[in-house]
Amino acid sequence: MTGSDAEGRAHNTLFLGDNLPILLNYLSEASIDLAYFDTPSRSVQEDTSDSWVWSDDTERVLSDPVEHLGNLKLAQILPPIIEILGRTGEGAIVTRLAARISAVHRLLKPTGWLFLQAPTAISGYLRPIIDSVFGPAGFRNEIIWRRSPGAAPKHSRMTDSHDTILAYARSRETEWNPAGLFVPLSPDEARAQGFTVDDSGRFYRLESLTSPFKDRPDSVYEFLGVTGSWRFTMQRMEELYQAERIIQKRPGQTPRLKRYLDETSGRALNDTWVDIPQLTIRSPERVGLPSQKPLALLSRIIEAGSKEGDVVLDPFAGAATSLVAAQSLGRRWVGIERSIATIGMIDARLRATFGEGVRNSIKMVGLPETVSAGAALFENSPSEFASWCMLILGGEAQGREGSGVYRPDGTIRFAGGDVNDPVIATVEIKRSLEDREAIARVVRFAERRNALTVIVTIDEPSPTILALMGEYGTLSHDAVQYPRAQVLSLADLISGRRPEIPTSLIPFLHKERFTTDANSTYNHPLDDGTDQ
């Protein structure tokens, strides 16, 4: 499942495919420390919208729940819940999640955690399902995350402004990570608790130095003209005084300890989180998926439920927020997504956050690795083949279906360049390339946009076609000449050959590339205020 750095292998894994068979067949029992589910989005903008459609697959589960769920109690609980919900979108997503909850239970270590995030419409139905798998004693917390303060009530109901996060422990051995159970106080919270700012800009407050234990001989002595029972030994008091950490405002007044806010644990977490707002359309970390959750939210969950070096699983990796949080916190991770386009976005976000070297720590499973596999993908789904090509080439697929106008299969954006330099390369995908006029149309489209042209073919291009590419000349970018038109075959892509083009921007985020040592610790947060 996950490799070992010492053995020179990738220690994070990104799977392409349906998460249920991957959970059942590709991951080892008792290998996961924390599993996080975010209920698949119902938005048609995301690849998961059909998870909310009752289908033959969900009907099969209900027809023989013992066979498909592998858990007798769960098989007994699910049918009555579907009787209440009906064969609806809510019934479909609850059925699908039930099968995955059962599968993840087997994968968790005895000390492992499950965090399942769900909208209020279905969270109540998921509680008995998880109870049937983990047992009622496995329930630890129902966390309320307030996404927004809310708006005016609607005619029939109040505004839904929160998600529910159900936290379940695999066994009695499961414990919170103490370091993750406190959060820093905000400036307003600090002031409300008596902290003020000193000349260095740090928050502090004065705290008592006296001790209630007056019978300890070494605690009673005179200090700064005041005799009392003190919390520290005389030697320690002298050290604190020399460090200007003991304050006596006037002679004879009881001295007090200057405690800095950044030395305290902060505020203890409870089960109501109101300090992490949902992302807005202008949030720097947003990558375009409506269901994307804030990095701060996933960081809090992962830090509270795991330790450095632990393995985090997200079967619905989506916007990669859980993977970014895990990587930033020094955890290993396993992510699963069924769309190559989403895999490409995950790859782009990780590289934008941690640099190109992060790819050395990731093993991708399920992508074509042979010419025959690539050709089969092209036959089965040309759009997914285009997404795979753009993942390799560092661009974005354009999604031509139903557009009504010609668009290339993909584009690659360039970094740098002068004002008149080309800023993109258009990418065209063809089964074969023998029609000179078809080639000319593609090149003319790019020329009108001052763009380079890259053509990818399933079949090997003939020597005549390869020679034709040279007739279109070159374009200059940053004073370097690049072929105006070039062709690569599927076999070229599989073998590692890449087009001659300028350094590209990271797709989706359009961020300048930067590199890191493959063995370095990644600590480049995405939400650092820069434009992503």
Coordinates of C-alpha atoms in Angstrom, one line a residue:
M1 CA 0.0 0.0 0.0
T2 CA 2.6 2.5 1.0
G3 CA 6.3 2.3 0.3
S4 CA 9.2 3.1 2.6
D5 CA 11.6 6.0 2.2
A6 CA 14.4 3.9 3.4
E7 CA 13.8 1.4 0.6
G8 CA 13.6 4.2 -2.0
R9 CA 9.9 3.8 -2.7
A10 CA 7.1 6.3 -2.7
H11 CA 5.3 6.6 0.6
N12 CA 2.0 8.1 -0.6
T13 CA -0.4 6.4 -3.0
L14 CA -3.0 7.9 -5.3
F15 CA -5.4 5.4 -6.8
L16 CA -7.6 5.9 -10.0
G17 CA -10.8 3.9 -9.9
D18 CA -14.0 3.1 -8.0
N19 CA -13.0 3.3 -4.3
L20 CA -15.0 0.3 -3.1
P21 CA -13.1 -2.5 -5.0
I22 CA -9.9 -0.6 -4.1
L23 CA -10.8 -0.6 -0.4
L24 CA -11.7 -4.3 -0.6
N25 CA -8.8 -5.6 -2.7
Y26 CA -5.8 -3.3 -2.8
L27 CA -5.3 -2.1 0.8
S28 CA -4.0 -4.2 3.7
E29 CA -6.0 -5.0 6.8
A30 CA -5.2 -2.8 9.8
S31 CA -3.0 -0.4 7.8
I32 CA -4.8 2.9 8.2
D33 CA -4.5 5.3 11.2
L34 CA -7.2 7.8 10.1
A35 CA -9.9 7.6 7.5
Y36 CA -11.8 10.7 6.4
F37 CA -14.9 10.7 4.3
D38 CA -16.5 13.8 2.9
T39 CA -19.9 12.8 1.6
P40 CA -19.7 12.9 -2.2
S41 CA -21.1 16.1 -3.7
R42 CA -24.6 16.3 -5.3
S43 CA -23.4 19.1 -7.6
V44 CA -23.5 18.3 -11.3
Q45 CA -20.2 20.2 -11.6
E46 CA -18.5 17.2 -9.9
D47 CA -17.9 13.7 -11.0
T48 CA -19.7 12.3 -7.9
S49 CA -23.2 13.6 -8.6
D50 CA -24.4 10.2 -9.8
S51 CA -23.6 8.9 -6.3
W52 CA -27.0 10.4 -5.4
V53 CA -28.9 8.5 -8.1
W54 CA -30.6 5.2 -7.2
S55 CA -29.3 2.7 -9.7
D56 CA -29.0 -1.0 -10.4
D57 CA -25.8 -1.1 -8.2
T58 CA -27.7 0.2 -5.1
E59 CA -30.6 -2.1 -5.9
R60 CA -28.3 -5.1 -5.9
V61 CA -26.9 -4.1 -2.5
L62 CA -30.4 -3.9 -1.0
S63 CA -31.4 -7.2 -2.7
D64 CA -28.7 -9.1 -0.8
P65 CA -27.2 -6.8 1.9
V66 CA -25.3 -9.6 3.7
E67 CA -23.4 -10.5 0.5
H68 CA -22.6 -7.0 -0.5
L69 CA -22.0 -5.4 2.9
G70 CA -20.1 -8.2 4.6
N71 CA -21.6 -7.3 8.0
L72 CA -24.7 -8.9 9.4
K73 CA -25.7 -6.1 11.7
L74 CA -25.3 -3.5 8.9
A75 CA -27.3 -5.8 6.6
Q76 CA -30.1 -5.7 9.1
I77 CA -30.0 -2.0 9.8
L78 CA -29.8 -0.7 6.2
P79 CA -33.1 -2.0 4.7
P80 CA -35.3 -0.2 7.3
I81 CA -33.4 3.0 6.7
I82 CA -34.1 2.8 3.0
E83 CA -37.7 2.1 3.8
I84 CA -37.8 5.5 5.4
L85 CA -35.7 7.3 2.8
G86 CA -37.1 5.5 -0.2
R87 CA -35.2 4.7 -3.4
T88 CA -34.2 8.4 -3.6
G89 CA -30.9 10.3 -3.9
E90 CA -30.6 10.3 -0.1
G91 CA -31.2 6.5 -0.1
A92 CA -28.6 6.0 -2.8
I93 CA -25.8 7.9 -1.0
V94 CA -26.5 6.2 2.3
T95 CA -26.4 2.8 0.7
R96 CA -23.1 3.6 -1.1
L97 CA -21.6 5.0 2.1
A98 CA -22.7 1.9 4.1
A99 CA -20.6 -0.4 1.9
R100 CA -17.6 1.9 2.2
I101 CA -17.9 2.3 6.0
S102 CA -17.9 -1.5 6.3
A103 CA -14.8 -1.8 4.1
V104 CA -12.8 0.9 5.9
H105 CA -13.5 -0.6 9.3
R106 CA -11.4 -3.6 8.2
L107 CA -8.6 -1.3 7.1
L108 CA -8.3 0.7 10.3
K109 CA -5.7 -0.2 12.9
P110 CA -7.0 -0.9 16.4
T111 CA -6.0 2.7 17.3
G112 CA -7.6 4.1 14.1
W113 CA -10.2 6.8 13.7
L114 CA -13.0 7.3 11.2
F115 CA -14.2 10.9 10.5
L116 CA -17.3 11.1 8.3
Q117 CA -18.5 14.5 7.2
A118 CA -22.1 14.8 6.0
P119 CA -24.8 17.4 5.5
T120 CA -27.6 17.5 8.1
A121 CA -30.1 15.9 5.6
I122 CA -28.4 12.5 5.9
S123 CA -26.1 12.6 9.0
G124 CA -28.9 11.2 11.3
Y125 CA -29.3 8.2 9.1
L126 CA -25.6 7.5 9.1
R127 CA -25.3 7.2 12.9
P128 CA -27.0 3.8 13.2
I129 CA -25.1 2.6 10.1
I130 CA -21.8 3.4 11.7
D131 CA -22.9 2.1 15.1
S132 CA -23.8 -1.3 13.5
V133 CA -20.2 -1.5 12.2
F134 CA -18.1 0.1 14.9
G135 CA -20.4 -0.6 17.8
P136 CA -22.1 2.1 19.9
A137 CA -19.0 2.3 22.1
G138 CA -17.0 3.4 19.0
F139 CA -18.9 6.7 18.9
R140 CA -16.8 9.5 20.3
N141 CA -18.1 12.8 19.1
E142 CA -20.6 14.5 16.8
I143 CA -18.7 17.6 15.7
I144 CA -20.7 20.6 14.4
W145 CA -18.8 22.7 11.9
R146 CA -20.5 25.9 11.2
R147 CA -19.8 26.8 7.6
S148 CA -21.3 30.3 7.7
P149 CA -23.3 32.4 10.2
G150 CA -26.4 31.8 8.1
A151 CA -28.9 34.0 6.4
A152 CA -32.6 34.9 6.9
P153 CA -34.8 31.9 7.5
K154 CA -36.6 30.4 4.5
H155 CA -40.4 30.1 4.4
S156 CA -40.4 26.5 5.5
R157 CA -37.2 26.0 7.5
M158 CA -34.2 27.8 9.0
T159 CA -31.1 28.2 6.9
D160 CA -28.8 25.1 6.9
S161 CA -25.4 26.6 8.0
H162 CA -23.5 23.6 9.4
D163 CA -22.1 20.1 8.5
T164 CA -21.9 17.2 10.9
I165 CA -18.6 15.4 11.4
L166 CA -19.0 12.0 13.0
A167 CA -15.9 10.8 14.9
Y168 CA -15.7 7.0 15.6
A169 CA -12.9 5.1 17.3
R170 CA -11.9 1.6 16.0
S171 CA -11.4 0.3 19.5
R172 CA -10.8 1.3 23.1
E173 CA -7.2 1.7 22.2
T174 CA -8.0 4.7 20.1
E175 CA -6.8 8.0 21.6
W176 CA -6.7 11.6 20.5
N177 CA -3.4 13.3 19.7
P178 CA -3.0 15.7 22.7
A179 CA -1.1 18.1 20.5
G180 CA -4.1 18.5 18.2
L181 CA -6.7 19.2 20.9
F182 CA -5.9 22.9 21.4
V183 CA -6.1 25.8 19.0
P184 CA -4.4 29.2 19.3
L185 CA -6.5 32.0 20.6
S186 CA -7.6 34.7 18.2
P187 CA -6.6 38.3 19.2
D188 CA -10.1 39.0 20.3
E189 CA -10.2 35.8 22.4
A190 CA -6.8 36.7 23.9
R191 CA -7.9 40.1 24.9
A192 CA -11.1 38.7 26.4
Q193 CA -8.9 36.4 28.6
G194 CA -6.8 39.3 29.9
F195 CA -3.9 39.2 27.4
T196 CA -2.4 42.5 26.2
V197 CA 0.4 43.4 23.8
D198 CA 3.9 44.4 25.0
D199 CA 6.5 46.5 23.1
S200 CA 7.7 43.5 21.1
G201 CA 4.2 42.9 19.8
R202 CA 3.6 39.6 21.7
F203 CA 0.5 39.0 23.7
Y204 CA 1.0 38.4 27.4
R205 CA -0.8 38.5 30.8
L206 CA 0.3 38.6 34.4
E207 CA -0.3 35.5 36.4
S208 CA 0.0 34.6 40.1
L209 CA 3.3 33.3 41.4
T210 CA 2.0 32.2 44.8
S211 CA 1.4 28.6 45.7
P212 CA -1.4 27.2 47.8
F213 CA 1.0 24.6 49.4
K214 CA 2.3 26.6 52.3
D215 CA 3.7 23.5 54.1
R216 CA 6.5 23.0 51.6
P217 CA 9.7 24.3 53.2
D218 CA 11.4 25.3 49.9
S219 CA 8.4 27.3 48.8
V220 CA 8.3 29.9 51.6
Y221 CA 10.9 32.6 51.4
E222 CA 11.3 36.4 50.8
F223 CA 11.5 37.6 47.2
L224 CA 11.6 41.2 46.1
G225 CA 10.7 42.3 49.7
V226 CA 7.6 40.0 49.8
T227 CA 7.5 36.9 51.9
G228 CA 5.1 34.2 50.7
S229 CA 4.6 30.7 49.5
W230 CA 5.8 30.6 45.9
R231 CA 5.2 28.3 42.9
F232 CA 8.9 28.0 42.1
T233 CA 12.2 27.6 44.0
M234 CA 14.2 30.7 44.8
Q235 CA 16.8 29.8 42.1
R236 CA 14.1 29.5 39.5
M237 CA 12.5 32.8 40.6
E238 CA 15.9 34.5 40.2
E239 CA 16.3 33.1 36.7
L240 CA 12.8 34.3 35.7
Y241 CA 13.5 37.8 37.2
Q242 CA 16.8 38.1 35.3
A243 CA 14.9 37.2 32.1
E244 CA 12.4 40.0 32.8
R245 CA 9.6 37.5 33.2
I246 CA 8.7 38.6 36.7
I247 CA 7.0 42.0 37.1
Q248 CA 6.7 44.0 40.3
K249 CA 4.9 47.2 39.5
R250 CA 5.9 48.9 42.8
P251 CA 7.9 48.0 45.9
G252 CA 6.0 45.8 48.3
Q253 CA 3.5 44.6 45.7
T254 CA 3.3 40.9 45.2
P255 CA 5.3 40.1 42.0
R256 CA 3.6 38.3 39.1
L257 CA 4.7 36.1 36.3
K258 CA 4.6 37.5 32.7
R259 CA 3.1 34.6 30.6
Y260 CA 3.2 34.9 26.8
L261 CA 0.2 33.7 24.8
D262 CA 2.4 31.7 22.4
E263 CA 3.7 29.7 25.4
T264 CA 0.2 28.5 26.3
S265 CA -1.7 25.5 24.9
G266 CA -4.4 27.8 23.6
R267 CA -8.1 27.0 23.6
A268 CA -9.3 23.4 24.2
L269 CA -11.3 22.1 21.3
N270 CA -14.9 21.1 21.9
D271 CA -17.5 19.6 19.6
T272 CA -18.7 22.9 18.1
W273 CA -16.3 24.6 15.6
V274 CA -17.3 28.1 14.6
D275 CA -13.9 29.6 13.9
I276 CA -13.3 28.1 10.4
P277 CA -15.4 29.7 7.7
Q278 CA -16.3 27.9 4.4
L279 CA -14.3 28.9 1.3
T280 CA -15.5 31.7 -0.8
I281 CA -15.2 32.0 -4.6
R282 CA -12.1 34.3 -4.0
S283 CA -10.4 32.0 -1.5
P284 CA -6.7 31.5 -2.6
E285 CA -6.9 27.8 -1.9
R286 CA -10.0 27.1 -4.0
V287 CA -9.4 24.8 -7.0
G288 CA -12.9 24.9 -8.5
L289 CA -14.9 22.1 -6.9
P290 CA -18.1 23.3 -5.1
S291 CA -17.7 20.8 -2.3
Q292 CA -14.1 21.8 -1.4
K293 CA -13.5 22.1 2.3
P294 CA -11.1 24.5 4.0
L295 CA -7.5 23.3 4.6
A296 CA -7.8 24.5 8.2
L297 CA -10.7 22.1 8.8
L298 CA -8.9 19.1 7.5
S299 CA -5.7 20.0 9.2
R300 CA -7.6 20.2 12.5
I301 CA -9.2 16.8 12.0
I302 CA -6.0 15.1 11.0
E303 CA -3.9 16.7 13.7
A304 CA -6.4 15.7 16.4
G305 CA -6.7 12.1 15.2
S306 CA -3.2 11.1 14.1
K307 CA 0.5 11.6 14.8
E308 CA 3.4 12.3 12.5
G309 CA 4.2 9.3 10.3
D310 CA 0.6 7.9 10.5
V311 CA -1.3 6.9 7.4
V312 CA -4.4 8.9 6.4
L313 CA -7.0 7.6 3.9
D314 CA -9.4 9.6 1.9
P315 CA -11.6 7.4 -0.5
F316 CA -13.2 10.6 -2.0
A317 CA -10.0 12.7 -2.4
G318 CA -11.7 15.3 -4.6
A319 CA -10.0 18.7 -4.2
A320 CA -7.1 17.0 -2.4
T321 CA -7.5 19.1 0.8
S322 CA -7.1 16.1 3.1
L323 CA -3.9 15.0 1.1
V324 CA -2.4 18.5 1.4
A325 CA -3.2 18.7 5.1
A326 CA -1.7 15.2 5.7
Q327 CA 1.4 16.0 3.7
S328 CA 1.9 19.4 5.5
L329 CA 1.5 17.7 8.9
G330 CA 4.1 14.9 8.1
R331 CA 1.5 12.1 7.6
R332 CA 1.6 9.6 4.9
W333 CA -1.6 9.3 2.8
V334 CA -3.7 7.2 0.4
G335 CA -6.2 9.0 -1.9
I336 CA -8.7 7.5 -4.3
E337 CA -10.5 9.2 -7.2
R338 CA -12.3 7.7 -10.1
S339 CA -11.8 10.5 -12.7
I340 CA -8.4 11.2 -14.4
A341 CA -9.4 14.8 -14.6
T342 CA -9.7 15.0 -10.8
I343 CA -6.4 13.0 -10.5
G344 CA -4.8 15.7 -12.6
M345 CA -6.2 18.4 -10.4
I346 CA -4.9 16.6 -7.3
D347 CA -1.5 16.3 -8.8
A348 CA -1.5 20.0 -9.8
R349 CA -2.5 21.1 -6.3
L350 CA 0.1 19.0 -4.6
R351 CA 2.9 20.3 -6.9
A352 CA 1.7 23.9 -6.5
T353 CA 1.9 23.5 -2.7
F354 CA 5.0 21.4 -2.2
G355 CA 7.0 21.7 -5.4
E356 CA 7.8 19.4 -8.3
G357 CA 9.7 17.1 -5.9
V358 CA 6.5 15.9 -4.3
R359 CA 5.8 13.6 -7.3
N360 CA 8.8 11.5 -6.1
S361 CA 6.8 10.7 -2.9
I362 CA 3.6 9.6 -4.8
K363 CA 2.8 6.3 -6.4
M364 CA -0.1 6.6 -8.9
V365 CA -2.0 3.4 -9.4
G366 CA -4.5 2.7 -12.2
L367 CA -3.2 5.1 -14.9
P368 CA -2.2 3.6 -18.3
E369 CA 1.4 2.3 -18.3
T370 CA 1.4 0.6 -21.7
V371 CA 0.5 1.5 -25.2
S372 CA -2.4 -1.1 -25.2
A373 CA -3.8 0.3 -22.0
G374 CA -3.6 3.9 -23.4
A375 CA -5.3 2.8 -26.6
A376 CA -8.1 1.0 -24.6
L377 CA -8.7 4.2 -22.6
F378 CA -9.0 6.2 -25.8
E379 CA -11.6 3.7 -27.2
N380 CA -13.6 3.6 -23.9
S381 CA -13.5 7.3 -23.0
P382 CA -11.8 9.9 -25.3
S383 CA -12.4 12.6 -22.7
E384 CA -10.6 10.6 -20.0
F385 CA -7.8 9.9 -22.5
A386 CA -7.5 13.7 -23.0
S387 CA -7.3 14.2 -19.3
W388 CA -4.6 11.6 -19.0
C389 CA -2.6 13.3 -21.8
M390 CA -2.9 16.6 -20.1
L391 CA -1.8 15.2 -16.8
I392 CA 1.4 13.9 -18.5
L393 CA 1.9 17.1 -20.5
G394 CA 1.2 19.6 -17.7
G395 CA -2.0 21.2 -19.2
E396 CA -5.7 21.2 -18.9
A397 CA -8.3 19.2 -20.9
Q398 CA -10.9 21.5 -22.5
G399 CA -14.0 19.2 -22.6
R400 CA -15.2 19.7 -26.2
E401 CA -18.5 17.7 -25.9
G402 CA -21.5 19.8 -26.6
S403 CA -19.6 23.1 -27.0
G404 CA -20.9 23.8 -30.5
V405 CA -17.6 25.4 -31.6
Y406 CA -14.2 24.0 -32.2
R407 CA -11.9 23.9 -29.3
P408 CA -8.6 22.0 -28.9
D409 CA -8.6 18.9 -26.7
G410 CA -6.3 20.7 -24.2
T411 CA -4.1 23.7 -23.6
I412 CA -0.8 24.2 -21.9
R413 CA 0.0 27.6 -20.4
F414 CA 3.5 29.0 -20.3
A415 CA 5.4 30.9 -17.6
G416 CA 7.4 34.0 -18.4
G417 CA 7.9 35.4 -21.9
D418 CA 7.8 38.8 -23.5
V419 CA 4.6 40.6 -24.4
N420 CA 4.5 39.2 -27.9
D421 CA 5.6 35.7 -27.0
P422 CA 3.2 32.7 -27.2
V423 CA 1.5 32.0 -23.9
I424 CA -0.1 28.7 -24.6
A425 CA 0.2 25.5 -26.7
T426 CA -2.9 23.9 -28.0
V427 CA -3.1 20.1 -27.9
E428 CA -5.0 18.1 -30.4
I429 CA -5.6 14.3 -30.1
K430 CA -6.1 12.2 -33.2
R431 CA -6.2 8.4 -33.9
S432 CA -4.0 8.9 -36.9
L433 CA -2.5 11.7 -38.8
E434 CA -2.5 11.4 -42.6
D435 CA -4.7 14.3 -43.7
R436 CA -2.5 17.3 -44.5
E437 CA -5.5 19.7 -44.6
A438 CA -6.7 18.5 -41.1
I439 CA -3.2 19.3 -39.8
A440 CA -3.3 22.7 -41.5
R441 CA -6.6 23.6 -39.8
V442 CA -5.2 22.7 -36.4
V443 CA -2.1 24.8 -37.0
R444 CA -4.0 27.8 -38.4
F445 CA -6.3 27.7 -35.3
A446 CA -3.1 28.0 -33.1
E447 CA -1.5 30.6 -35.3
R448 CA -4.5 32.9 -34.9
R449 CA -3.8 32.8 -31.2
N450 CA -0.1 33.0 -31.5
A451 CA 0.1 29.6 -29.9
L452 CA 2.3 26.5 -30.4
T453 CA 0.6 23.2 -31.5
V454 CA 1.1 19.8 -30.1
I455 CA -0.6 16.9 -31.8
V456 CA -0.9 13.5 -30.0
T457 CA -1.7 10.4 -32.1
I458 CA -2.7 6.9 -31.1
D459 CA -1.0 5.4 -34.2
E460 CA 2.6 6.1 -35.1
P461 CA 2.9 9.1 -37.5
S462 CA 4.5 8.4 -40.9
P463 CA 7.9 9.9 -41.8
T464 CA 6.0 12.2 -44.2
I465 CA 3.9 13.7 -41.4
L466 CA 7.0 14.1 -39.2
A467 CA 8.8 16.0 -42.0
L468 CA 5.7 18.2 -42.5
M469 CA 5.9 19.4 -38.9
G470 CA 9.2 21.1 -39.7
E471 CA 7.7 23.1 -42.5
Y472 CA 5.7 25.2 -40.0
G473 CA 8.8 26.8 -38.6
T474 CA 9.4 28.0 -35.1
L475 CA 8.1 30.6 -32.5
S476 CA 10.3 32.4 -30.0
H477 CA 9.6 32.4 -26.2
D478 CA 12.0 34.1 -23.9
A479 CA 14.4 34.3 -26.9
V480 CA 14.4 30.5 -27.4
Q481 CA 13.0 29.0 -30.6
Y482 CA 10.4 26.2 -30.3
P483 CA 8.8 24.2 -33.1
R484 CA 5.5 25.8 -34.1
A485 CA 3.9 22.4 -34.6
Q486 CA 5.0 19.0 -33.4
V487 CA 3.5 15.5 -33.1
L488 CA 3.9 12.8 -30.4
S489 CA 2.5 9.3 -30.6
L490 CA 1.0 7.4 -27.7
A491 CA 4.1 5.3 -27.6
D492 CA 6.2 8.5 -27.2
L493 CA 4.1 9.5 -24.2
I494 CA 4.4 6.1 -22.6
S495 CA 8.2 6.0 -23.2
G496 CA 8.6 9.4 -21.5
R497 CA 9.1 11.7 -24.5
R498 CA 7.7 15.2 -24.1
P499 CA 7.2 18.1 -26.5
E500 CA 9.7 20.9 -26.9
I501 CA 7.8 23.7 -25.2
P502 CA 8.6 26.5 -22.7
T503 CA 8.3 25.8 -18.9
S504 CA 4.6 25.4 -18.3
L505 CA 2.5 26.8 -15.5
I506 CA 0.9 24.3 -13.1
P507 CA -2.6 23.7 -14.5
F508 CA -5.8 24.6 -12.7
L509 CA -3.9 26.9 -10.4
H510 CA -1.8 28.6 -13.1
K511 CA 1.1 28.9 -10.6
E512 CA 4.8 29.2 -11.3
R513 CA 6.5 25.9 -10.8
F514 CA 9.1 25.7 -8.1
T515 CA 11.3 22.7 -7.1
T516 CA 12.1 21.1 -3.8
D517 CA 14.5 18.4 -2.9
A518 CA 12.7 15.1 -3.1
N519 CA 13.9 14.2 0.5
S520 CA 13.0 17.6 2.0
T521 CA 10.2 18.2 4.5
Y522 CA 7.4 20.0 2.7
N523 CA 6.2 23.0 4.6
H524 CA 4.7 25.3 2.0
P525 CA 1.0 25.9 3.0
L526 CA -1.3 26.7 0.1
D527 CA -3.2 29.3 2.0
D528 CA -0.3 31.6 2.6
G529 CA -2.0 34.6 1.0
T530 CA -0.5 34.2 -2.4
D531 CA -2.5 33.9 -5.5
Q532 CA -3.0 30.3 -6.4

